[in-house]
């Protein structure tokens, strides 16, 4: 792989050369908001990368809360991904439709659950199809595998921990929602949400990290993050609408060697739906000279 590209991102060529390898597991982790007008399950049925199994964000999740696709318990996660034929020692490649939207969330989830060889497919299924690469419509029936979880609980931020972070300013906050949602000039897509952002947060819209579904180079990622006012020598917590696209920022940080980061799982679905959490509107506070 190129030294200027993320070590966690693999090309379509790389993946196609390895199709059918005994320790390779491919996950279709496509997920769409209503406004995107795409059906992830229907697209999987119509044609997916050979060998890919479908990963449902809302099925493999914590069902004890009404918040969407929250991190499941390590035991539940291990059980569900084991049914998909995935072990913690496999080489796991995750993709979504556009390329860099929902797949980094599942990359992150497997990483915090202890898997060591997890990658995101550059360009996604859209890019794979555009290049005329092989597809299949067979719904895989994998043999059940054993996934042994080693959950890094300290990488997942709870509401109470997020309150402390906002109050203490102990970590930088990177928000992956659109600039309009961050500034409260655009409405939230979910009903009942207040608009704005957490005090002290920096705006890093998830779309700035990729071009046509492909992750940007390491120098471009570094420039983008620093231009938003994030100091890469200090800890960062990532957030977004519901914990999905926050992982794109996490992927960028980890690609640059920044490991002192966490993800706020409830994100704006939790923070913005409450009446007792502080909210700021308008653009980010100017960066101090």
C-alpha positions as protocol buffer text, in pm:
chain_id: "A"
residue {
  index: 1
  type: UNK
  ca { x: 0 y: 0 z: 0 }
}
residue {
  index: 2
  type: UNK
  ca { x: 110 y: 358 z: -62 }
}
residue {
  index: 3
  type: UNK
  ca { x: 285 y: 536 z: 223 }
}
residue {
  index: 4
  type: UNK
  ca { x: 59 y: 835 z: 164 }
}
residue {
  index: 5
  type: UNK
  ca { x: -262 y: 634 z: 209 }
}
residue {
  index: 6
  type: UNK
  ca { x: -428 y: 504 z: 524 }
}
residue {
  index: 7
  type: UNK
  ca { x: -304 y: 163 z: 633 }
}
residue {
  index: 8
  type: UNK
  ca { x: -665 y: 80 z: 724 }
}
residue {
  index: 9
  type: UNK
  ca { x: -802 y: 133 z: 373 }
}
residue {
  index: 10
  type: UNK
  ca { x: -765 y: -123 z: 92 }
}
residue {
  index: 11
  type: UNK
  ca { x: -817 y: -81 z: -280 }
}
residue {
  index: 12
  type: UNK
  ca { x: -1058 y: -272 z: -502 }
}
residue {
  index: 13
  type: UNK
  ca { x: -759 y: -433 z: -676 }
}
residue {
  index: 14
  type: UNK
  ca { x: -626 y: -554 z: -340 }
}
residue {
  index: 15
  type: UNK
  ca { x: -960 y: -707 z: -246 }
}
residue {
  index: 16
  type: UNK
  ca { x: -1035 y: -866 z: -582 }
}
residue {
  index: 17
  type: UNK
  ca { x: -697 y: -1040 z: -582 }
}
residue {
  index: 18
  type: UNK
  ca { x: -785 y: -1200 z: -248 }
}
residue {
  index: 19
  type: UNK
  ca { x: -1146 y: -1306 z: -311 }
}
residue {
  index: 20
  type: UNK
  ca { x: -1195 y: -1660 z: -186 }
}
residue {
  index: 21
  type: UNK
  ca { x: -902 y: -1654 z: 57 }
}
residue {
  index: 22
  type: UNK
  ca { x: -985 y: -1882 z: 353 }
}
residue {
  index: 23
  type: UNK
  ca { x: -929 y: -1620 z: 625 }
}
residue {
  index: 24
  type: UNK
  ca { x: -1095 y: -1330 z: 439 }
}
residue {
  index: 25
  type: UNK
  ca { x: -1434 y: -1206 z: 555 }
}
residue {
  index: 26
  type: UNK
  ca { x: -1620 y: -934 z: 365 }
}
residue {
  index: 27
  type: UNK
  ca { x: -1901 y: -730 z: 519 }
}
residue {
  index: 28
  type: UNK
  ca { x: -2159 y: -520 z: 339 }
}
residue {
  index: 29
  type: UNK
  ca { x: -2224 y: -253 z: 604 }
}
residue {
  index: 30
  type: UNK
  ca { x: -2428 y: -18 z: 386 }
}
residue {
  index: 31
  type: UNK
  ca { x: -2661 y: 213 z: 577 }
}
residue {
  index: 32
  type: UNK
  ca { x: -2864 y: 506 z: 453 }
}
residue {
  index: 33
  type: UNK
  ca { x: -3062 y: 796 z: 595 }
}
residue {
  index: 34
  type: UNK
  ca { x: -3416 y: 839 z: 457 }
}
residue {
  index: 35
  type: UNK
  ca { x: -3308 y: 1143 z: 256 }
}
residue {
  index: 36
  type: UNK
  ca { x: -3060 y: 928 z: 63 }
}
residue {
  index: 37
  type: UNK
  ca { x: -3348 y: 721 z: -81 }
}
residue {
  index: 38
  type: UNK
  ca { x: -3146 y: 399 z: -100 }
}
residue {
  index: 39
  type: UNK
  ca { x: -3237 y: 56 z: 38 }
}
residue {
  index: 40
  type: UNK
  ca { x: -2929 y: -122 z: 171 }
}
residue {
  index: 41
  type: UNK
  ca { x: -3092 y: -466 z: 195 }
}
residue {
  index: 42
  type: UNK
  ca { x: -3239 y: -444 z: -154 }
}
residue {
  index: 43
  type: UNK
  ca { x: -2905 y: -338 z: -299 }
}
residue {
  index: 44
  type: UNK
  ca { x: -2732 y: -629 z: -126 }
}
residue {
  index: 45
  type: UNK
  ca { x: -2986 y: -874 z: -271 }
}
residue {
  index: 46
  type: UNK
  ca { x: -2946 y: -724 z: -619 }
}
residue {
  index: 47
  type: UNK
  ca { x: -2571 y: -776 z: -622 }
}
residue {
  index: 48
  type: UNK
  ca { x: -2284 y: -769 z: -372 }
}
residue {
  index: 49
  type: UNK
  ca { x: -1913 y: -843 z: -366 }
}
residue {
  index: 50
  type: UNK
  ca { x: -1860 y: -1221 z: -383 }
}
residue {
  index: 51
  type: UNK
  ca { x: -1853 y: -1373 z: -37 }
}
residue {
  index: 52
  type: UNK
  ca { x: -1989 y: -1066 z: 139 }
}
residue {
  index: 53
  type: UNK
  ca { x: -2234 y: -1104 z: 427 }
}
residue {
  index: 54
  type: UNK
  ca { x: -2477 y: -834 z: 527 }
}
residue {
  index: 55
  type: UNK
  ca { x: -2403 y: -640 z: 849 }
}
residue {
  index: 56
  type: UNK
  ca { x: -2716 y: -469 z: 985 }
}
residue {
  index: 57
  type: UNK
  ca { x: -2623 y: -170 z: 1205 }
}
residue {
  index: 58
  type: UNK
  ca { x: -2955 y: -177 z: 1388 }
}
residue {
  index: 59
  type: UNK
  ca { x: -2967 y: -553 z: 1442 }
}
residue {
  index: 60
  type: UNK
  ca { x: -2619 y: -588 z: 1588 }
}
residue {
  index: 61
  type: UNK
  ca { x: -2673 y: -316 z: 1846 }
}
residue {
  index: 62
  type: UNK
  ca { x: -2779 y: -245 z: 2202 }
}
residue {
  index: 63
  type: UNK
  ca { x: -3157 y: -299 z: 2210 }
}
residue {
  index: 64
  type: UNK
  ca { x: -3199 y: -185 z: 2571 }
}
residue {
  index: 65
  type: UNK
  ca { x: -3202 y: 179 z: 2458 }
}
residue {
  index: 66
  type: UNK
  ca { x: -3419 y: 374 z: 2216 }
}
residue {
  index: 67
  type: UNK
  ca { x: -3110 y: 537 z: 2067 }
}
residue {
  index: 68
  type: UNK
  ca { x: -3020 y: 402 z: 1722 }
}
residue {
  index: 69
  type: UNK
  ca { x: -2745 y: 143 z: 1659 }
}
residue {
  index: 70
  type: UNK
  ca { x: -2564 y: 186 z: 1990 }
}
residue {
  index: 71
  type: UNK
  ca { x: -2265 y: -35 z: 2070 }
}
residue {
  index: 72
  type: UNK
  ca { x: -2386 y: -381 z: 2181 }
}
residue {
  index: 73
  type: UNK
  ca { x: -2243 y: -572 z: 2474 }
}
residue {
  index: 74
  type: UNK
  ca { x: -1924 y: -765 z: 2391 }
}
residue {
  index: 75
  type: UNK
  ca { x: -2106 y: -1097 z: 2439 }
}
residue {
  index: 76
  type: UNK
  ca { x: -2394 y: -1000 z: 2210 }
}
residue {
  index: 77
  type: UNK
  ca { x: -2154 y: -868 z: 1948 }
}
residue {
  index: 78
  type: UNK
  ca { x: -1944 y: -1186 z: 1959 }
}
residue {
  index: 79
  type: UNK
  ca { x: -2254 y: -1402 z: 1925 }
}
residue {
  index: 80
  type: UNK
  ca { x: -2399 y: -1209 z: 1631 }
}
residue {
  index: 81
  type: UNK
  ca { x: -2081 y: -1174 z: 1427 }
}
residue {
  index: 82
  type: UNK
  ca { x: -1999 y: -1537 z: 1500 }
}
residue {
  index: 83
  type: UNK
  ca { x: -2324 y: -1623 z: 1323 }
}
residue {
  index: 84
  type: UNK
  ca { x: -2193 y: -1427 z: 1026 }
}
residue {
  index: 85
  type: UNK
  ca { x: -1891 y: -1657 z: 1018 }
}
residue {
  index: 86
  type: UNK
  ca { x: -1645 y: -1402 z: 1153 }
}
residue {
  index: 87
  type: UNK
  ca { x: -1372 y: -1467 z: 1408 }
}
residue {
  index: 88
  type: UNK
  ca { x: -1149 y: -1210 z: 1573 }
}
residue {
  index: 89
  type: UNK
  ca { x: -845 y: -1349 z: 1391 }
}
residue {
  index: 90
  type: UNK
  ca { x: -989 y: -1315 z: 1039 }
}
residue {
  index: 91
  type: UNK
  ca { x: -893 y: -1047 z: 789 }
}
residue {
  index: 92
  type: UNK
  ca { x: -1210 y: -838 z: 776 }
}
residue {
  index: 93
  type: UNK
  ca { x: -1291 y: -595 z: 494 }
}
residue {
  index: 94
  type: UNK
  ca { x: -1592 y: -368 z: 537 }
}
residue {
  index: 95
  type: UNK
  ca { x: -1764 y: -175 z: 260 }
}
residue {
  index: 96
  type: UNK
  ca { x: -2072 y: 40 z: 207 }
}
residue {
  index: 97
  type: UNK
  ca { x: -2241 y: 183 z: -100 }
}
residue {
  index: 98
  type: UNK
  ca { x: -2079 y: 528 z: -147 }
}
residue {
  index: 99
  type: UNK
  ca { x: -1742 y: 427 z: -7 }
}
residue {
  index: 100
  type: UNK
  ca { x: -1682 y: 631 z: 308 }
}
residue {
  index: 101
  type: UNK
  ca { x: -2011 y: 670 z: 488 }
}
residue {
  index: 102
  type: UNK
  ca { x: -2116 y: 381 z: 713 }
}
residue {
  index: 103
  type: UNK
  ca { x: -1829 y: 134 z: 672 }
}
residue {
  index: 104
  type: UNK
  ca { x: -1584 y: 320 z: 902 }
}
residue {
  index: 105
  type: UNK
  ca { x: -1835 y: 275 z: 1187 }
}
residue {
  index: 106
  type: UNK
  ca { x: -1815 y: -104 z: 1155 }
}
residue {
  index: 107
  type: UNK
  ca { x: -1438 y: -87 z: 1112 }
}
residue {
  index: 108
  type: UNK
  ca { x: -1427 y: 104 z: 1442 }
}
residue {
  index: 109
  type: UNK
  ca { x: -1674 y: -132 z: 1612 }
}
residue {
  index: 110
  type: UNK
  ca { x: -1468 y: -440 z: 1525 }
}
residue {
  index: 111
  type: UNK
  ca { x: -1152 y: -261 z: 1640 }
}
residue {
  index: 112
  type: UNK
  ca { x: -1297 y: -171 z: 1982 }
}
residue {
  index: 113
  type: UNK
  ca { x: -1419 y: -530 z: 2015 }
}
residue {
  index: 114
  type: UNK
  ca { x: -1064 y: -656 z: 1971 }
}
residue {
  index: 115
  type: UNK
  ca { x: -1027 y: -757 z: 1605 }
}
residue {
  index: 116
  type: UNK
  ca { x: -678 y: -677 z: 1475 }
}
residue {
  index: 117
  type: UNK
  ca { x: -703 y: -702 z: 1096 }
}
residue {
  index: 118
  type: UNK
  ca { x: -991 y: -479 z: 993 }
}
residue {
  index: 119
  type: UNK
  ca { x: -1001 y: -265 z: 678 }
}
residue {
  index: 120
  type: UNK
  ca { x: -1235 y: -39 z: 482 }
}
residue {
  index: 121
  type: UNK
  ca { x: -1278 y: -76 z: 106 }
}
residue {
  index: 122
  type: UNK
  ca { x: -1187 y: 241 z: -82 }
}
residue {
  index: 123
  type: UNK
  ca { x: -1457 y: 349 z: -326 }
}
residue {
  index: 124
  type: UNK
  ca { x: -1724 y: 122 z: -180 }
}
residue {
  index: 125
  type: UNK
  ca { x: -1969 y: -88 z: -376 }
}
residue {
  index: 126
  type: UNK
  ca { x: -2052 y: 202 z: -609 }
}
residue {
  index: 127
  type: UNK
  ca { x: -1689 y: 221 z: -717 }
}
residue {
  index: 128
  type: UNK
  ca { x: -1664 y: -158 z: -743 }
}
residue {
  index: 129
  type: UNK
  ca { x: -1967 y: -167 z: -974 }
}
residue {
  index: 130
  type: UNK
  ca { x: -1848 y: 129 z: -1182 }
}
residue {
  index: 131
  type: UNK
  ca { x: -1526 y: -60 z: -1258 }
}
residue {
  index: 132
  type: UNK
  ca { x: -1719 y: -368 z: -1373 }
}
residue {
  index: 133
  type: UNK
  ca { x: -1587 y: -595 z: -1099 }
}
residue {
  index: 134
  type: UNK
  ca { x: -1755 y: -927 z: -1009 }
}
residue {
  index: 135
  type: UNK
  ca { x: -2083 y: -941 z: -817 }
}
residue {
  index: 136
  type: UNK
  ca { x: -2303 y: -1220 z: -687 }
}
residue {
  index: 137
  type: UNK
  ca { x: -2663 y: -1243 z: -567 }
}
residue {
  index: 138
  type: UNK
  ca { x: -2619 y: -1553 z: -350 }
}
residue {
  index: 139
  type: UNK
  ca { x: -2712 y: -1486 z: 11 }
}
residue {
  index: 140
  type: UNK
  ca { x: -2425 y: -1634 z: 208 }
}
residue {
  index: 141
  type: UNK
  ca { x: -2494 y: -1898 z: 473 }
}
residue {
  index: 142
  type: UNK
  ca { x: -2164 y: -1894 z: 661 }
}
residue {
  index: 143
  type: UNK
  ca { x: -2050 y: -2156 z: 908 }
}
residue {
  index: 144
  type: UNK
  ca { x: -2075 y: -2022 z: 1263 }
}
residue {
  index: 145
  type: UNK
  ca { x: -1739 y: -1901 z: 1392 }
}
residue {
  index: 146
  type: UNK
  ca { x: -1602 y: -1806 z: 1733 }
}
residue {
  index: 147
  type: UNK
  ca { x: -1534 y: -1437 z: 1792 }
}
residue {
  index: 148
  type: UNK
  ca { x: -1352 y: -1366 z: 2116 }
}
residue {
  index: 149
  type: UNK
  ca { x: -1418 y: -1009 z: 2226 }
}
residue {
  index: 150
  type: UNK
  ca { x: -1160 y: -792 z: 2399 }
}
residue {
  index: 151
  type: UNK
  ca { x: -1373 y: -481 z: 2444 }
}
residue {
  index: 152
  type: UNK
  ca { x: -1190 y: -148 z: 2478 }
}
residue {
  index: 153
  type: UNK
  ca { x: -1467 y: 16 z: 2681 }
}
residue {
  index: 154
  type: UNK
  ca { x: -1258 y: 328 z: 2735 }
}
residue {
  index: 155
  type: UNK
  ca { x: -1287 y: 408 z: 2362 }
}
residue {
  index: 156
  type: UNK
  ca { x: -1665 y: 457 z: 2391 }
}
residue {
  index: 157
  type: UNK
  ca { x: -1798 y: 776 z: 2552 }
}
residue {
  index: 158
  type: UNK
  ca { x: -2125 y: 778 z: 2749 }
}
residue {
  index: 159
  type: UNK
  ca { x: -2355 y: 1074 z: 2804 }
}
residue {
  index: 160
  type: UNK
  ca { x: -2219 y: 1140 z: 3152 }
}
residue {
  index: 161
  type: UNK
  ca { x: -1861 y: 1119 z: 3030 }
}
residue {
  index: 162
  type: UNK
  ca { x: -1949 y: 1357 z: 2746 }
}
residue {
  index: 163
  type: UNK
  ca { x: -2094 y: 1605 z: 2995 }
}
residue {
  index: 164
  type: UNK
  ca { x: -1765 y: 1596 z: 3186 }
}
residue {
  index: 165
  type: UNK
  ca { x: -1564 y: 1645 z: 2867 }
}
residue {
  index: 166
  type: UNK
  ca { x: -1770 y: 1950 z: 2766 }
}
residue {
  index: 167
  type: UNK
  ca { x: -1744 y: 2101 z: 3116 }
}
residue {
  index: 168
  type: UNK
  ca { x: -1376 y: 2031 z: 3171 }
}
residue {
  index: 169
  type: UNK
  ca { x: -1261 y: 2081 z: 2811 }
}
residue {
  index: 170
  type: UNK
  ca { x: -1040 y: 1777 z: 2875 }
}
residue {
  index: 171
  type: UNK
  ca { x: -1071 y: 1661 z: 2513 }
}
residue {
  index: 172
  type: UNK
  ca { x: -1120 y: 1831 z: 2179 }
}
residue {
  index: 173
  type: UNK
  ca { x: -1460 y: 1759 z: 2024 }
}
residue {
  index: 174
  type: UNK
  ca { x: -1480 y: 1688 z: 1650 }
}
residue {
  index: 175
  type: UNK
  ca { x: -1834 y: 1693 z: 1503 }
}
residue {
  index: 176
  type: UNK
  ca { x: -1891 y: 1507 z: 1174 }
}
residue {
  index: 177
  type: UNK
  ca { x: -2235 y: 1652 z: 1095 }
}
residue {
  index: 178
  type: UNK
  ca { x: -2280 y: 1901 z: 814 }
}
residue {
  index: 179
  type: UNK
  ca { x: -2172 y: 2260 z: 871 }
}
residue {
  index: 180
  type: UNK
  ca { x: -2536 y: 2367 z: 851 }
}
residue {
  index: 181
  type: UNK
  ca { x: -2651 y: 2128 z: 1121 }
}
residue {
  index: 182
  type: UNK
  ca { x: -2352 y: 2226 z: 1334 }
}
residue {
  index: 183
  type: UNK
  ca { x: -2436 y: 2596 z: 1305 }
}
residue {
  index: 184
  type: UNK
  ca { x: -2815 y: 2537 z: 1335 }
}
residue {
  index: 185
  type: UNK
  ca { x: -2884 y: 2688 z: 992 }
}
residue {
  index: 186
  type: UNK
  ca { x: -3016 y: 2349 z: 873 }
}
residue {
  index: 187
  type: UNK
  ca { x: -3272 y: 2137 z: 1061 }
}
residue {
  index: 188
  type: UNK
  ca { x: -3184 y: 1804 z: 1213 }
}
residue {
  index: 189
  type: UNK
  ca { x: -3314 y: 1505 z: 1012 }
}
residue {
  index: 190
  type: UNK
  ca { x: -3465 y: 1344 z: 1322 }
}
residue {
  index: 191
  type: UNK
  ca { x: -3775 y: 1491 z: 1485 }
}
residue {
  index: 192
  type: UNK
  ca { x: -3749 y: 1634 z: 1833 }
}
residue {
  index: 193
  type: UNK
  ca { x: -3386 y: 1738 z: 1803 }
}
residue {
  index: 194
  type: UNK
  ca { x: -3257 y: 2077 z: 1899 }
}
residue {
  index: 195
  type: UNK
  ca { x: -3011 y: 2233 z: 1655 }
}
residue {
  index: 196
  type: UNK
  ca { x: -2656 y: 2348 z: 1714 }
}
residue {
  index: 197
  type: UNK
  ca { x: -2346 y: 2189 z: 1865 }
}
residue {
  index: 198
  type: UNK
  ca { x: -2173 y: 2113 z: 2192 }
}
residue {
  index: 199
  type: UNK
  ca { x: -1975 y: 2399 z: 2347 }
}
residue {
  index: 200
  type: UNK
  ca { x: -1617 y: 2394 z: 2222 }
}
residue {
  index: 201
  type: UNK
  ca { x: -1682 y: 2154 z: 1933 }
}
residue {
  index: 202
  type: UNK
  ca { x: -1505 y: 2189 z: 1599 }
}
residue {
  index: 203
  type: UNK
  ca { x: -1685 y: 2124 z: 1271 }
}
residue {
  index: 204
  type: UNK
  ca { x: -1540 y: 1844 z: 1056 }
}
residue {
  index: 205
  type: UNK
  ca { x: -1817 y: 1735 z: 815 }
}
residue {
  index: 206
  type: UNK
  ca { x: -1770 y: 1370 z: 726 }
}
residue {
  index: 207
  type: UNK
  ca { x: -1771 y: 1437 z: 352 }
}
residue {
  index: 208
  type: UNK
  ca { x: -1446 y: 1634 z: 363 }
}
residue {
  index: 209
  type: UNK
  ca { x: -1239 y: 1319 z: 420 }
}
residue {
  index: 210
  type: UNK
  ca { x: -1311 y: 1154 z: 86 }
}
residue {
  index: 211
  type: UNK
  ca { x: -1354 y: 1231 z: -282 }
}
residue {
  index: 212
  type: UNK
  ca { x: -1582 y: 1015 z: -498 }
}
residue {
  index: 213
  type: UNK
  ca { x: -1591 y: 756 z: -222 }
}
residue {
  index: 214
  type: UNK
  ca { x: -1214 y: 730 z: -185 }
}
residue {
  index: 215
  type: UNK
  ca { x: -1032 y: 829 z: 132 }
}
residue {
  index: 216
  type: UNK
  ca { x: -796 y: 1121 z: 94 }
}
residue {
  index: 217
  type: UNK
  ca { x: -419 y: 1098 z: 133 }
}
residue {
  index: 218
  type: UNK
  ca { x: -255 y: 1128 z: 473 }
}
residue {
  index: 219
  type: UNK
  ca { x: -124 y: 1482 z: 406 }
}
residue {
  index: 220
  type: UNK
  ca { x: -474 y: 1589 z: 299 }
}
residue {
  index: 221
  type: UNK
  ca { x: -631 y: 1431 z: 608 }
}
residue {
  index: 222
  type: UNK
  ca { x: -380 y: 1604 z: 834 }
}
residue {
  index: 223
  type: UNK
  ca { x: -441 y: 1943 z: 671 }
}
residue {
  index: 224
  type: UNK
  ca { x: -818 y: 1904 z: 692 }
}
residue {
  index: 225
  type: UNK
  ca { x: -812 y: 1817 z: 1061 }
}
residue {
  index: 226
  type: UNK
  ca { x: -568 y: 2092 z: 1155 }
}
residue {
  index: 227
  type: UNK
  ca { x: -758 y: 2351 z: 951 }
}
residue {
  index: 228
  type: UNK
  ca { x: -1064 y: 2275 z: 1163 }
}
residue {
  index: 229
  type: UNK
  ca { x: -870 y: 2368 z: 1476 }
}
residue {
  index: 230
  type: UNK
  ca { x: -790 y: 2019 z: 1602 }
}
residue {
  index: 231
  type: UNK
  ca { x: -446 y: 1975 z: 1759 }
}
residue {
  index: 232
  type: UNK
  ca { x: -323 y: 1626 z: 1671 }
}
residue {
  index: 233
  type: UNK
  ca { x: -99 y: 1620 z: 1978 }
}
residue {
  index: 234
  type: UNK
  ca { x: -401 y: 1632 z: 2209 }
}
residue {
  index: 235
  type: UNK
  ca { x: -692 y: 1390 z: 2281 }
}
residue {
  index: 236
  type: UNK
  ca { x: -1005 y: 1398 z: 2065 }
}
residue {
  index: 237
  type: UNK
  ca { x: -1361 y: 1273 z: 2103 }
}
residue {
  index: 238
  type: UNK
  ca { x: -1562 y: 1231 z: 1782 }
}
residue {
  index: 239
  type: UNK
  ca { x: -1936 y: 1281 z: 1744 }
}
residue {
  index: 240
  type: UNK
  ca { x: -2199 y: 1306 z: 1470 }
}
residue {
  index: 241
  type: UNK
  ca { x: -2574 y: 1249 z: 1434 }
}
residue {
  index: 242
  type: UNK
  ca { x: -2601 y: 894 z: 1563 }
}
residue {
  index: 243
  type: UNK
  ca { x: -2249 y: 758 z: 1598 }
}
residue {
  index: 244
  type: UNK
  ca { x: -2206 y: 646 z: 1235 }
}
residue {
  index: 245
  type: UNK
  ca { x: -2005 y: 915 z: 1057 }
}
residue {
  index: 246
  type: UNK
  ca { x: -1809 y: 1010 z: 1371 }
}
residue {
  index: 247
  type: UNK
  ca { x: -1606 y: 699 z: 1291 }
}
residue {
  index: 248
  type: UNK
  ca { x: -1490 y: 859 z: 965 }
}
residue {
  index: 249
  type: UNK
  ca { x: -1305 y: 1117 z: 1174 }
}
residue {
  index: 250
  type: UNK
  ca { x: -1178 y: 836 z: 1395 }
}
residue {
  index: 251
  type: UNK
  ca { x: -1049 y: 653 z: 1087 }
}
residue {
  index: 252
  type: UNK
  ca { x: -868 y: 968 z: 976 }
}
residue {
  index: 253
  type: UNK
  ca { x: -715 y: 1020 z: 1320 }
}
residue {
  index: 254
  type: UNK
  ca { x: -598 y: 660 z: 1353 }
}
residue {
  index: 255
  type: UNK
  ca { x: -459 y: 670 z: 999 }
}
residue {
  index: 256
  type: UNK
  ca { x: -241 y: 961 z: 1107 }
}
residue {
  index: 257
  type: UNK
  ca { x: -117 y: 772 z: 1412 }
}
residue {
  index: 258
  type: UNK
  ca { x: -343 y: 956 z: 1657 }
}
residue {
  index: 259
  type: UNK
  ca { x: -456 y: 691 z: 1907 }
}
residue {
  index: 260
  type: UNK
  ca { x: -576 y: 909 z: 2197 }
}
residue {
  index: 261
  type: UNK
  ca { x: -932 y: 931 z: 2068 }
}
residue {
  index: 262
  type: UNK
  ca { x: -1278 y: 814 z: 2168 }
}
residue {
  index: 263
  type: UNK
  ca { x: -1623 y: 812 z: 2004 }
}
residue {
  index: 264
  type: UNK
  ca { x: -1938 y: 952 z: 2165 }
}
residue {
  index: 265
  type: UNK
  ca { x: -2180 y: 672 z: 2083 }
}
residue {
  index: 266
  type: UNK
  ca { x: -2506 y: 855 z: 2154 }
}
residue {
  index: 267
  type: UNK
  ca { x: -2387 y: 1159 z: 1958 }
}
residue {
  index: 268
  type: UNK
  ca { x: -2646 y: 1422 z: 1861 }
}
residue {
  index: 269
  type: UNK
  ca { x: -2934 y: 1171 z: 1876 }
}
residue {
  index: 270
  type: UNK
  ca { x: -2878 y: 1172 z: 2250 }
}
residue {
  index: 271
  type: UNK
  ca { x: -2733 y: 1516 z: 2319 }
}
residue {
  index: 272
  type: UNK
  ca { x: -2971 y: 1711 z: 2095 }
}
residue {
  index: 273
  type: UNK
  ca { x: -3284 y: 1532 z: 2212 }
}
residue {
  index: 274
  type: UNK
  ca { x: -3241 y: 1632 z: 2576 }
}
residue {
  index: 275
  type: UNK
  ca { x: -3334 y: 1959 z: 2745 }
}
residue {
  index: 276
  type: UNK
  ca { x: -3052 y: 1949 z: 3002 }
}
residue {
  index: 277
  type: UNK
  ca { x: -2749 y: 1950 z: 2771 }
}
residue {
  index: 278
  type: UNK
  ca { x: -2579 y: 2277 z: 2673 }
}
residue {
  index: 279
  type: UNK
  ca { x: -2599 y: 2376 z: 2307 }
}
residue {
  index: 280
  type: UNK
  ca { x: -2431 y: 2652 z: 2108 }
}
residue {
  index: 281
  type: UNK
  ca { x: -2546 y: 2781 z: 1768 }
}
residue {
  index: 282
  type: UNK
  ca { x: -2352 y: 2951 z: 1493 }
}
residue {
  index: 283
  type: UNK
  ca { x: -2015 y: 2867 z: 1339 }
}
residue {
  index: 284
  type: UNK
  ca { x: -1725 y: 2729 z: 1547 }
}
residue {
  index: 285
  type: UNK
  ca { x: -1544 y: 2964 z: 1780 }
}
residue {
  index: 286
  type: UNK
  ca { x: -1250 y: 3120 z: 1590 }
}
residue {
  index: 287
  type: UNK
  ca { x: -921 y: 2938 z: 1636 }
}
residue {
  index: 288
  type: UNK
  ca { x: -693 y: 3111 z: 1883 }
}
residue {
  index: 289
  type: UNK
  ca { x: -370 y: 3240 z: 1733 }
}
